[in-house]
């Protein structure tokens, strides 16, 4: 029994030895796995019917084998070899599929499945490839700014924990950057962690910027290989501040105004189109060749008309780069002569002038007692109705808030003037006596009866308008009587008397004084009549001229008729007579 078993054991030993030493390969099979996943490796060979057991091994770099798992076909038992790096990570199924959990970079080896039958040995090698996706690339060590015409390091693109290592690429506004001498320099570096065997890739970019790079996004990407093939991951965009020199200077007036007037404050603001913009400038005022060094703004307060002119600003280090603007300080002067409170006498002449001096054509408006006048007031002979408060107002329509006004308060004084009238009532039972008074200040009126000196208090007064008013009394005298009207103001006292007959005696009535309103109507009617008369005279003159021309033409025609019908002597006589007549 022992002798029969010995040959069998010897056969198995021979087969195993042959498998270890000779390692006949039946083809390569590759399994790709992601880092950290489970590697699954089928045996790669059909299971023979007389299988005794199966084993898995891997090969070291020097080619020596390391057995890691064993499974008996008869006993259905599994044994894992004491290999530290695969402790608790292996699993061998009944169909001899080997699984390795938590894939590592060190698992990237050549594994071999060995199936040992009673009369043969089969080997199926499998190559394991492990891939690790790198981290999302990131642009680090970014420069605060780039300068035109200067090659400067923009930043570094970094991507970590990759296997195998990937490639880094730079982009400007989505377009790939490539090395260009003096303008684009790209360097690449990779480092492997000795523990994890993962790679960290870095790429630095040196770039010469232009103004076209303002607000342009820069990105980088990492291209790597995984179990499913090639993939690319992009970084976040980075936008860089681009510094470039000032090429143009502009000047502004703040706050923006359509027009500047005397008393305003002016702020001049100078701007350069460089980045960063200049912080200081030279400001040139009208008539001053030397510039005033200031920040980007310069303020003039309470400007006057002499501030009108050209204002300029320039760079401090490049005075030829200059900008200018014209400023007009608008002004408006008004002089009213006379002005204030003026007191004149009735009938006096009062010349009034409102003189305007302005930077532009100004409008002038006259007001009297808050009512607009159609024209400037003139006073060749003052009347009481000329008194009032006059205002001359002027403004520049284009300049907001530029207005001037002066006022004249005119007082027209006069001594009391009296006119008395009488009128008999149509019934004949009473008479109305009226005392018309003019004067300013308003005169006080008193009625008395001459002789007796009695004062009449039952008078009816009209409103005081334009220095005039009247006082009326109604009486029915039984006998002739003389009435006295006394008018008195601060200037003088005036007395006038009127004889009134008894009510039984008829007498001629005196008409009342014409009021100003009626007087104006009468004047208008007189003007109309004059116009009609002038028109008639012109029409008569035209008719006379036409008639004269007609008669002259008739005489000339008569001469021609006589020459045709009469004899020569008669015609001569006619001509002589005609000459005499014309003479």
Coordinates of C-alpha atoms in Angstrom, one line a residue:
X1 CA 0.0 0.0 0.0
X2 CA 2.8 2.3 0.9
X3 CA 4.6 1.3 -2.3
X4 CA 1.7 2.3 -4.4
X5 CA 1.4 5.7 -2.7
X6 CA 5.0 6.5 -3.2
X7 CA 4.9 6.7 -7.0
X8 CA 1.9 9.0 -6.8
X9 CA 3.5 11.4 -4.4
X10 CA 6.6 11.4 -6.5
X11 CA 4.5 12.4 -9.5
X12 CA 2.9 15.2 -7.7
X13 CA 6.3 16.6 -6.5
X14 CA 7.6 16.3 -10.0
X15 CA 4.7 18.2 -11.5
X16 CA 4.9 21.0 -8.9
X17 CA 8.6 21.3 -9.3
X18 CA 8.2 21.4 -13.1
X19 CA 5.6 24.2 -12.7
X20 CA 7.9 26.2 -10.4
X21 CA 11.0 25.8 -12.5
X22 CA 9.8 25.5 -16.1
X23 CA 6.8 27.9 -15.9
X24 CA 5.3 27.0 -19.3
X25 CA 3.0 29.9 -20.3
X26 CA -0.3 29.3 -22.0
X27 CA -0.9 33.0 -22.9
X28 CA -1.3 36.4 -21.0
X29 CA -4.6 37.7 -19.7
X30 CA -4.8 41.3 -18.3
X31 CA -7.1 42.4 -15.5
X32 CA -7.5 46.2 -14.9
X33 CA -8.6 47.5 -11.6
X34 CA -9.2 50.9 -10.0
X35 CA -7.2 51.7 -6.9
X36 CA -9.1 50.5 -3.8
X37 CA -11.4 48.2 -5.7
X38 CA -11.4 44.4 -5.6
X39 CA -9.3 42.7 -8.2
X40 CA -11.0 39.6 -9.7
X41 CA -8.9 37.1 -11.6
X42 CA -10.5 34.0 -13.2
X43 CA -8.2 31.1 -13.5
X44 CA -8.1 31.4 -17.3
X45 CA -8.1 27.6 -17.9
X46 CA -10.8 25.0 -18.0
X47 CA -11.0 22.8 -14.9
X48 CA -9.7 19.3 -15.7
X49 CA -11.9 16.3 -14.5
X50 CA -9.0 14.6 -12.7
X51 CA -8.0 17.8 -10.9
X52 CA -6.2 17.3 -7.7
X53 CA -5.8 20.8 -6.5
X54 CA -5.2 24.4 -7.6
X55 CA -2.7 27.0 -6.5
X56 CA -2.1 30.8 -7.2
X57 CA 1.3 32.4 -7.1
X58 CA 2.8 35.7 -8.2
X59 CA 6.2 36.4 -9.6
X60 CA 8.8 38.7 -8.1
X61 CA 10.8 41.1 -10.3
X62 CA 13.6 38.6 -10.3
X63 CA 11.2 35.9 -11.5
X64 CA 11.1 33.8 -8.3
X65 CA 7.5 32.7 -7.3
X66 CA 5.6 33.4 -4.2
X67 CA 2.6 31.1 -3.5
X68 CA -0.3 32.8 -1.9
X69 CA -3.4 30.5 -2.1
X70 CA -4.2 26.7 -2.3
X71 CA -7.5 24.8 -2.8
X72 CA -7.9 21.0 -2.7
X73 CA -10.4 19.5 -5.1
X74 CA -11.0 16.5 -3.0
X75 CA -11.3 18.0 0.4
X76 CA -12.8 21.3 -0.8
X77 CA -10.5 23.1 1.6
X78 CA -8.7 26.5 1.0
X79 CA -5.4 27.5 2.4
X80 CA -3.8 31.0 2.2
X81 CA 0.0 31.3 2.5
X82 CA 1.5 33.6 5.1
X83 CA 2.3 36.5 2.8
X84 CA 2.0 39.8 4.9
X85 CA 0.9 42.1 2.1
X86 CA -2.0 39.8 1.2
X87 CA -3.2 38.9 4.7
X88 CA -7.0 39.0 4.9
X89 CA -7.2 40.3 1.4
X90 CA -7.5 37.0 -0.6
X91 CA -10.5 35.0 -1.6
X92 CA -10.3 31.8 -3.7
X93 CA -13.6 30.5 -5.1
X94 CA -14.6 26.9 -6.1
X95 CA -13.9 27.7 -9.8
X96 CA -10.4 28.9 -8.7
X97 CA -11.2 32.6 -9.3
X98 CA -8.9 34.7 -7.1
X99 CA -10.1 38.0 -5.6
X100 CA -7.9 40.6 -4.0
X101 CA -9.6 43.3 -2.1
X102 CA -8.5 46.9 -1.6
X103 CA -6.3 47.0 -4.7
X104 CA -2.9 48.6 -4.3
X105 CA -0.3 49.8 -6.7
X106 CA 1.9 46.9 -5.4
X107 CA -0.7 44.5 -6.7
X108 CA 0.4 45.3 -10.2
X109 CA 2.2 42.0 -10.9
X110 CA 2.0 38.8 -12.9
X111 CA -0.1 36.2 -11.2
X112 CA -0.4 32.6 -12.3
X113 CA -3.2 30.1 -11.8
X114 CA -1.9 26.5 -11.5
X115 CA -4.2 23.5 -11.9
X116 CA -2.6 20.2 -11.0
X117 CA -4.2 17.0 -12.4
X118 CA -3.1 13.4 -11.8
X119 CA -1.3 13.3 -15.1
X120 CA -0.7 17.0 -16.0
X121 CA -0.1 20.6 -14.9
X122 CA -1.8 23.6 -16.3
X123 CA -0.8 27.2 -15.9
X124 CA -2.8 30.4 -16.8
X125 CA -0.9 33.7 -16.2
X126 CA -2.8 37.0 -15.5
X127 CA -1.2 40.4 -15.6
X128 CA -2.8 42.9 -13.1
X129 CA -2.9 46.6 -13.9
X130 CA -3.9 49.1 -11.2
X131 CA -5.0 52.7 -12.0
X132 CA -5.5 55.6 -9.7
X133 CA -7.5 58.7 -10.8
X134 CA -5.6 61.8 -9.9
X135 CA -7.1 64.7 -7.9
X136 CA -8.7 67.6 -9.7
X137 CA -6.0 69.9 -10.9
X138 CA -5.5 73.2 -9.1
X139 CA -3.7 76.4 -10.0
X140 CA -1.6 77.4 -7.1
X141 CA 1.1 80.0 -6.4
X142 CA -0.8 82.4 -8.6
X143 CA 0.8 85.7 -9.2
X144 CA -1.1 88.8 -8.0
X145 CA -0.9 90.3 -11.5
X146 CA 0.8 90.0 -14.9
X147 CA 2.5 92.9 -16.7
X148 CA 2.5 93.5 -20.4
X149 CA 5.7 92.9 -22.2
X150 CA 7.2 91.0 -19.2
X151 CA 7.7 87.2 -19.0
X152 CA 6.4 86.3 -15.6
X153 CA 5.4 83.2 -13.8
X154 CA 1.7 82.9 -13.8
X155 CA 1.3 80.0 -11.4
X156 CA 1.6 76.2 -11.0
X157 CA -0.8 73.5 -11.9
X158 CA -0.8 70.6 -9.5
X159 CA -2.6 67.2 -9.5
X160 CA -2.0 64.6 -6.8
X161 CA -2.3 60.8 -6.2
X162 CA -2.2 59.5 -9.7
X163 CA -1.1 56.2 -11.1
X164 CA 0.3 56.0 -13.5
X165 CA 1.2 59.7 -13.7
X166 CA -0.8 61.9 -16.0
X167 CA 0.0 64.8 -18.3
X168 CA -0.7 68.4 -17.4
X169 CA -1.8 71.0 -20.1
X170 CA -2.3 74.8 -19.8
X171 CA -5.1 76.7 -21.6
X172 CA -5.9 80.4 -22.2
X173 CA -9.6 81.0 -22.9
X174 CA -10.0 77.4 -23.7
X175 CA -7.2 77.2 -26.2
X176 CA -4.1 75.0 -25.4
X177 CA -0.9 76.8 -24.7
X178 CA 2.3 75.6 -26.2
X179 CA 5.9 76.6 -25.6
X180 CA 6.9 79.7 -27.4
X181 CA 10.3 81.2 -26.9
X182 CA 10.2 84.4 -24.9
X183 CA 6.4 84.3 -24.5
X184 CA 5.3 81.0 -23.1
X185 CA 7.5 78.7 -21.0
X186 CA 6.0 75.5 -19.6
X187 CA 7.9 73.1 -17.3
X188 CA 6.7 69.7 -16.0
X189 CA 7.7 67.7 -12.9
X190 CA 6.4 64.5 -11.3
X191 CA 7.2 62.9 -7.9
X192 CA 6.2 59.5 -6.5
X193 CA 5.3 58.8 -2.9
X194 CA 7.6 56.0 -1.8
X195 CA 4.9 54.6 0.5
X196 CA 1.8 54.8 -1.7
X197 CA 3.6 54.8 -5.0
X198 CA 1.2 57.5 -6.2
X199 CA 2.4 60.4 -8.3
X200 CA 2.1 64.1 -7.8
X201 CA 2.4 66.1 -11.1
X202 CA 3.2 69.8 -11.2
X203 CA 3.5 72.2 -14.2
X204 CA 4.6 75.8 -14.0
X205 CA 3.7 78.5 -16.6
X206 CA 5.7 81.6 -17.5
X207 CA 3.6 84.0 -19.6
X208 CA 4.1 87.3 -21.3
X209 CA 0.7 89.1 -21.1
X210 CA -0.9 91.7 -23.4
X211 CA -3.9 94.0 -23.0
X212 CA -5.9 91.3 -24.8
X213 CA -5.4 89.1 -21.7
X214 CA -7.6 91.3 -19.6
X215 CA -10.4 89.1 -18.1
X216 CA -9.2 86.1 -20.0
X217 CA -9.6 82.8 -18.1
X218 CA -6.6 80.5 -17.6
X219 CA -7.1 76.8 -16.8
X220 CA -5.1 73.6 -16.7
X221 CA -6.0 69.9 -17.1
X222 CA -4.7 66.5 -16.2
X223 CA -5.0 63.6 -18.7
X224 CA -4.7 60.2 -17.2
X225 CA -5.4 56.5 -18.0
X226 CA -7.9 54.5 -16.1
X227 CA -9.5 51.0 -16.4
X228 CA -11.9 52.4 -19.0
X229 CA -9.2 54.3 -21.0
X230 CA -8.0 57.9 -21.2
X231 CA -9.8 60.7 -19.3
X232 CA -9.3 64.4 -18.7
X233 CA -10.1 66.6 -15.7
X234 CA -10.0 70.4 -15.8
X235 CA -9.2 72.9 -13.1
X236 CA -11.2 75.9 -12.1
X237 CA -10.7 79.0 -14.1
X238 CA -8.3 81.7 -12.9
X239 CA -8.4 85.3 -14.1
X240 CA -5.4 87.5 -13.5
X241 CA -5.1 91.3 -13.1
X242 CA -3.2 92.6 -16.1
X243 CA -1.0 95.6 -15.5
X244 CA -0.3 97.9 -18.5
X245 CA 0.9 101.5 -18.8
X246 CA -1.3 104.5 -19.4
X247 CA -1.8 105.4 -23.0
X248 CA -4.4 108.1 -22.7
X249 CA -5.4 110.8 -20.1
X250 CA -8.9 112.2 -19.8
X251 CA -10.3 115.0 -17.7
X252 CA -13.8 115.4 -16.3
X253 CA -15.7 118.0 -14.4
X254 CA -17.6 116.8 -11.4
X255 CA -20.4 116.8 -10.7
X256 CA -21.5 116.9 -14.3
X257 CA -23.3 120.1 -15.1
X258 CA -24.7 121.6 -18.2
X259 CA -23.5 125.0 -17.0
X260 CA -21.4 126.4 -14.2
X261 CA -22.3 129.6 -12.5
X262 CA -20.5 132.0 -10.2
X263 CA -20.3 130.6 -6.7
X264 CA -20.2 127.0 -7.7
X265 CA -17.6 124.5 -6.6
X266 CA -15.7 122.7 -9.4
X267 CA -14.0 119.4 -9.0
X268 CA -11.6 118.3 -11.8
X269 CA -11.0 114.6 -12.1
X270 CA -8.1 113.2 -14.2
X271 CA -8.1 109.6 -15.3
X272 CA -5.5 107.5 -17.0
X273 CA -6.5 104.3 -18.9
X274 CA -3.6 102.3 -17.5
X275 CA -3.8 99.5 -15.0
X276 CA -3.4 100.3 -12.2
X277 CA -4.5 103.9 -13.0
X278 CA -2.1 106.7 -12.0
X279 CA -2.7 108.0 -8.5
X280 CA -1.3 111.5 -9.0
X281 CA -1.4 114.1 -11.8
X282 CA -0.4 117.6 -12.6
X283 CA -3.3 120.1 -13.0
X284 CA -2.9 123.2 -15.1
X285 CA -5.2 126.2 -14.4
X286 CA -5.8 129.0 -17.0
X287 CA -2.9 131.3 -17.2
X288 CA -0.6 129.2 -15.0
X289 CA 2.1 127.4 -16.9
X290 CA 3.2 125.4 -13.9
X291 CA 1.2 122.4 -13.0
X292 CA -0.2 121.7 -9.5
X293 CA 0.5 118.2 -8.2
X294 CA -2.5 116.5 -6.8
X295 CA -4.4 113.3 -6.5
X296 CA -6.7 112.3 -9.3
X297 CA -9.1 115.2 -8.2
X298 CA -8.6 118.9 -7.8
X299 CA -11.3 121.2 -6.4
X300 CA -11.9 124.9 -7.0
X301 CA -14.4 126.6 -4.6
X302 CA -16.6 129.6 -5.1
X303 CA -15.5 130.2 -8.7
X304 CA -15.8 133.6 -10.3
X305 CA -16.2 134.6 -13.9
X306 CA -12.4 135.0 -14.3
X307 CA -12.1 131.3 -13.8
X308 CA -13.4 130.7 -17.4
X309 CA -10.8 129.1 -19.6
X310 CA -9.0 125.8 -20.5
X311 CA -8.1 123.4 -17.7
X312 CA -5.6 120.6 -18.3
X313 CA -4.0 117.6 -16.5
X314 CA -1.1 115.4 -17.4
X315 CA 0.9 112.5 -16.0
X316 CA 3.7 113.5 -13.6
X317 CA 6.4 111.4 -15.3
X318 CA 5.1 112.0 -18.9
X319 CA 3.9 115.6 -19.2
X320 CA 3.3 115.2 -23.0
X321 CA 0.4 112.9 -22.2
X322 CA -2.1 115.6 -21.4
X323 CA -5.9 116.3 -21.6
X324 CA -7.9 119.5 -21.5
X325 CA -11.4 120.8 -21.1
X326 CA -13.0 124.2 -21.5
X327 CA -15.0 125.6 -18.6
X328 CA -17.2 128.7 -18.8
X329 CA -18.3 130.2 -15.6
X330 CA -21.6 131.9 -16.3
X331 CA -22.5 135.2 -14.6
X332 CA -25.5 137.5 -14.5
X333 CA -25.4 141.1 -13.3
X334 CA -28.5 143.3 -12.9
X335 CA -28.6 147.1 -12.1
X336 CA -31.9 148.8 -11.5
X337 CA -31.9 152.6 -11.3
X338 CA -33.5 153.9 -9.3
X339 CA -34.2 151.0 -6.8
X340 CA -35.6 150.6 -3.4
X341 CA -38.2 153.1 -2.1
X342 CA -38.7 156.1 -4.3
X343 CA -41.2 159.0 -3.6
X344 CA -42.1 161.4 -6.4
X345 CA -44.6 164.1 -7.1
X346 CA -47.5 163.8 -9.5
X347 CA -46.5 165.0 -12.9
X348 CA -42.8 164.4 -12.4
X349 CA -40.7 162.6 -15.0
X350 CA -39.0 159.4 -13.7
X351 CA -36.5 157.7 -16.0
X352 CA -36.1 154.0 -15.0
X353 CA -33.4 151.6 -16.4
X354 CA -32.7 147.9 -15.8
X355 CA -29.2 147.2 -17.1
X356 CA -28.2 143.5 -17.7
X357 CA -24.7 142.1 -18.1
X358 CA -24.4 138.4 -18.6
X359 CA -22.3 135.6 -20.2
X360 CA -25.2 134.8 -22.5
X361 CA -28.3 136.5 -23.7
X362 CA -30.6 136.8 -20.8
X363 CA -34.4 137.2 -20.6
X364 CA -35.8 140.2 -18.8
X365 CA -39.3 140.4 -17.2
X366 CA -40.9 143.3 -15.5
X367 CA -43.6 142.8 -12.8
X368 CA -45.8 145.3 -11.1
X369 CA -47.6 144.2 -8.0
X370 CA -47.0 140.6 -9.0
X371 CA -48.5 141.1 -12.5
X372 CA -46.3 140.7 -15.5
X373 CA -45.9 143.8 -17.7
X374 CA -45.8 143.7 -21.4
X375 CA -42.9 146.1 -21.7
X376 CA -40.5 148.1 -19.6
X377 CA -42.2 150.9 -17.6
X378 CA -41.7 154.5 -18.6
X379 CA -42.8 157.6 -16.6
X380 CA -42.6 160.8 -18.6
X381 CA -45.3 162.3 -16.3
X382 CA -46.2 160.4 -13.2
X383 CA -49.7 159.5 -12.4
X384 CA -51.2 158.2 -9.2
X385 CA -51.8 154.8 -10.9
X386 CA -48.1 154.5 -11.6
X387 CA -47.4 153.9 -7.9
X388 CA -46.7 150.3 -6.9
X389 CA -44.0 147.7 -6.4
X390 CA -41.9 147.1 -9.6
X391 CA -39.6 144.2 -10.0
X392 CA -37.0 143.7 -12.8
X393 CA -36.1 140.0 -13.1
X394 CA -33.6 138.4 -15.4
X395 CA -32.4 134.8 -15.9
X396 CA -30.2 132.6 -18.0
X397 CA -32.4 129.8 -19.2
X398 CA -29.5 127.4 -19.9
X399 CA -28.1 127.8 -16.4
X400 CA -30.1 126.4 -13.7
X401 CA -30.5 128.6 -10.7
X402 CA -28.9 131.7 -12.2
X403 CA -31.5 134.5 -11.6
X404 CA -31.3 138.1 -10.4
X405 CA -34.0 140.6 -9.4
X406 CA -34.2 144.1 -8.2
X407 CA -37.2 146.0 -6.9
X408 CA -38.5 149.6 -7.0
X409 CA -41.3 150.7 -4.7
X410 CA -42.7 153.9 -6.2
X411 CA -44.9 156.3 -4.3
X412 CA -46.5 159.2 -6.2
X413 CA -47.6 162.0 -3.9
X414 CA -49.8 165.0 -4.7
X415 CA -51.6 167.8 -3.0
X416 CA -55.4 167.5 -2.8
X417 CA -57.2 168.7 -5.9
X418 CA -61.0 169.3 -5.7
X419 CA -63.8 169.5 -8.3
X420 CA -67.4 169.8 -7.2
X421 CA -70.5 168.9 -9.2
X422 CA -74.3 169.0 -8.7
X423 CA -77.1 167.1 -10.2
X424 CA -80.9 167.4 -9.7
X425 CA -82.8 164.2 -9.2
X426 CA -85.3 163.5 -12.0
X427 CA -88.1 163.7 -9.5
X428 CA -87.0 167.2 -8.6
X429 CA -87.2 166.5 -4.9
X430 CA -83.4 166.4 -4.2
X431 CA -80.0 167.3 -5.4
X432 CA -76.8 165.3 -5.3
X433 CA -73.7 167.3 -4.6
X434 CA -70.3 165.5 -5.3
X435 CA -66.8 166.4 -4.2
X436 CA -64.2 164.8 -6.5
X437 CA -60.8 164.7 -4.8
X438 CA -57.4 163.7 -6.1
X439 CA -54.3 163.4 -3.9
X440 CA -51.8 161.2 -2.1
X441 CA -51.6 160.4 0.7
X442 CA -55.4 160.0 0.8
X443 CA -57.0 163.3 1.7
X444 CA -59.7 163.5 4.3
X445 CA -62.9 165.1 3.1
X446 CA -65.2 167.3 5.2
X447 CA -68.5 168.9 4.2
X448 CA -69.6 172.2 5.7
X449 CA -72.4 174.8 5.0
X450 CA -70.9 178.2 4.4
X451 CA -72.2 180.8 6.7
X452 CA -73.5 178.6 9.5
X453 CA -70.3 176.4 9.6
X454 CA -72.4 173.3 10.1
X455 CA -70.6 170.0 9.3
X456 CA -72.4 167.5 7.2
X457 CA -71.7 164.0 8.3
X458 CA -74.0 162.0 6.1
X459 CA -71.7 161.7 3.1
X460 CA -71.2 158.6 1.0
X461 CA -67.7 158.0 -0.2
X462 CA -66.5 155.9 -3.2
X463 CA -63.5 153.6 -3.1
X464 CA -60.1 155.2 -3.1
X465 CA -58.5 154.1 -6.4
X466 CA -55.3 155.5 -8.1
X467 CA -55.3 158.5 -5.8
X468 CA -58.9 159.4 -6.5
X469 CA -62.2 159.1 -4.7
X470 CA -65.4 161.1 -4.2
X471 CA -67.8 162.1 -1.5
X472 CA -71.5 162.6 -2.1
X473 CA -74.3 164.2 -0.2
X474 CA -78.0 164.4 -1.1
X475 CA -79.9 167.6 0.0
X476 CA -83.3 169.2 -0.6
X477 CA -82.5 172.9 0.1
X478 CA -85.5 175.2 0.6
X479 CA -83.3 178.2 -0.1
X480 CA -80.1 178.9 -1.8
X481 CA -77.1 177.5 0.0
X482 CA -73.3 177.4 -0.4
X483 CA -71.5 174.1 0.3
X484 CA -67.8 173.8 1.1
X485 CA -65.7 170.7 0.5
X486 CA -62.4 170.6 2.3
X487 CA -59.7 168.0 1.4
X488 CA -56.6 167.7 3.5
X489 CA -53.6 165.4 3.5
X490 CA -50.0 165.6 4.9
X491 CA -49.0 167.9 2.0
X492 CA -51.7 170.6 2.0
X493 CA -55.3 171.5 2.8
X494 CA -57.6 172.5 -0.2
X495 CA -61.0 174.1 0.0
X496 CA -63.6 174.5 -2.7
X497 CA -67.2 175.8 -2.5
X498 CA -70.3 175.4 -4.7
X499 CA -73.6 177.5 -4.8
X500 CA -76.7 175.4 -4.8
X501 CA -80.1 176.9 -5.6
X502 CA -83.2 176.1 -3.7
X503 CA -85.0 172.9 -4.8
X504 CA -87.7 175.1 -6.3
X505 CA -85.4 176.9 -8.6
X506 CA -84.2 175.1 -11.8
X507 CA -80.5 175.2 -12.5
X508 CA -77.9 173.6 -14.9
X509 CA -76.4 170.3 -13.8
X510 CA -72.7 169.8 -13.9
X511 CA -71.6 166.3 -15.1
X512 CA -69.5 164.1 -13.0
X513 CA -65.8 163.7 -13.7
X514 CA -64.9 161.1 -16.3
X515 CA -63.2 158.1 -14.6
X516 CA -59.9 156.7 -15.8
X517 CA -61.6 153.7 -17.3
X518 CA -64.1 155.8 -19.2
X519 CA -61.4 158.2 -20.2
X520 CA -59.5 155.3 -21.8
X521 CA -62.6 154.3 -23.7
X522 CA -63.0 157.8 -25.0
X523 CA -59.4 157.9 -26.1
X524 CA -59.8 154.6 -27.9
X525 CA -62.9 155.9 -29.7
X526 CA -61.0 159.1 -30.6
X527 CA -58.2 157.0 -32.1
X528 CA -60.8 155.0 -34.1
X529 CA -62.4 158.2 -35.5
X530 CA -59.0 159.6 -36.4
X531 CA -58.1 156.4 -38.2
X532 CA -61.3 156.5 -40.2
X533 CA -60.8 160.1 -41.2
X534 CA -57.2 159.4 -42.3
X535 CA -58.4 156.4 -44.3
X536 CA -61.0 158.5 -46.1
X537 CA -58.5 161.2 -46.9
X538 CA -56.1 158.6 -48.4
X539 CA -58.9 157.1 -50.4
X540 CA -59.8 160.6 -51.8
X541 CA -56.2 161.3 -52.6
X542 CA -55.9 158.1 -54.6
X543 CA -59.2 158.8 -56.5
X544 CA -57.9 162.3 -57.4
X545 CA -54.6 160.9 -58.8
X546 CA -56.5 158.3 -60.9
X547 CA -58.8 161.0 -62.2
X548 CA -55.9 163.3 -63.2
X549 CA -54.2 160.5 -65.0
X550 CA -57.4 159.7 -66.9
X551 CA -57.9 163.4 -68.0
X552 CA -54.3 163.6 -69.1
X553 CA -54.7 160.5 -71.3
X554 CA -58.0 161.9 -72.8
X555 CA -56.3 165.2 -73.9
X556 CA -53.5 163.3 -75.7
X557 CA -56.1 161.2 -77.6
X558 CA -58.0 164.4 -78.7
X559 CA -54.8 165.8 -80.4
X560 CA -54.5 162.7 -82.6
X561 CA -58.1 162.9 -83.7
X562 CA -57.8 166.5 -84.7
X563 CA -54.8 165.9 -86.8
X564 CA -56.7 163.3 -88.9
X565 CA -59.8 165.3 -89.5
X566 CA -58.7 169.0 -89.7
X567 CA -56.5 170.8 -92.1
X568 CA -52.9 171.7 -91.4
X569 CA -53.6 175.3 -90.3
X570 CA -56.4 174.3 -88.0
X571 CA -54.2 171.6 -86.5
X572 CA -51.5 174.2 -85.9
X573 CA -54.0 176.5 -84.2
X574 CA -55.2 173.7 -82.1
X575 CA -51.7 172.8 -81.1
X576 CA -50.9 176.4 -80.2
X577 CA -54.1 176.6 -78.1
X578 CA -53.2 173.3 -76.5
X579 CA -49.8 174.6 -75.6
X580 CA -51.3 177.7 -74.2
X581 CA -53.7 175.7 -72.2
X582 CA -51.0 173.4 -70.8
X583 CA -48.9 176.5 -70.0

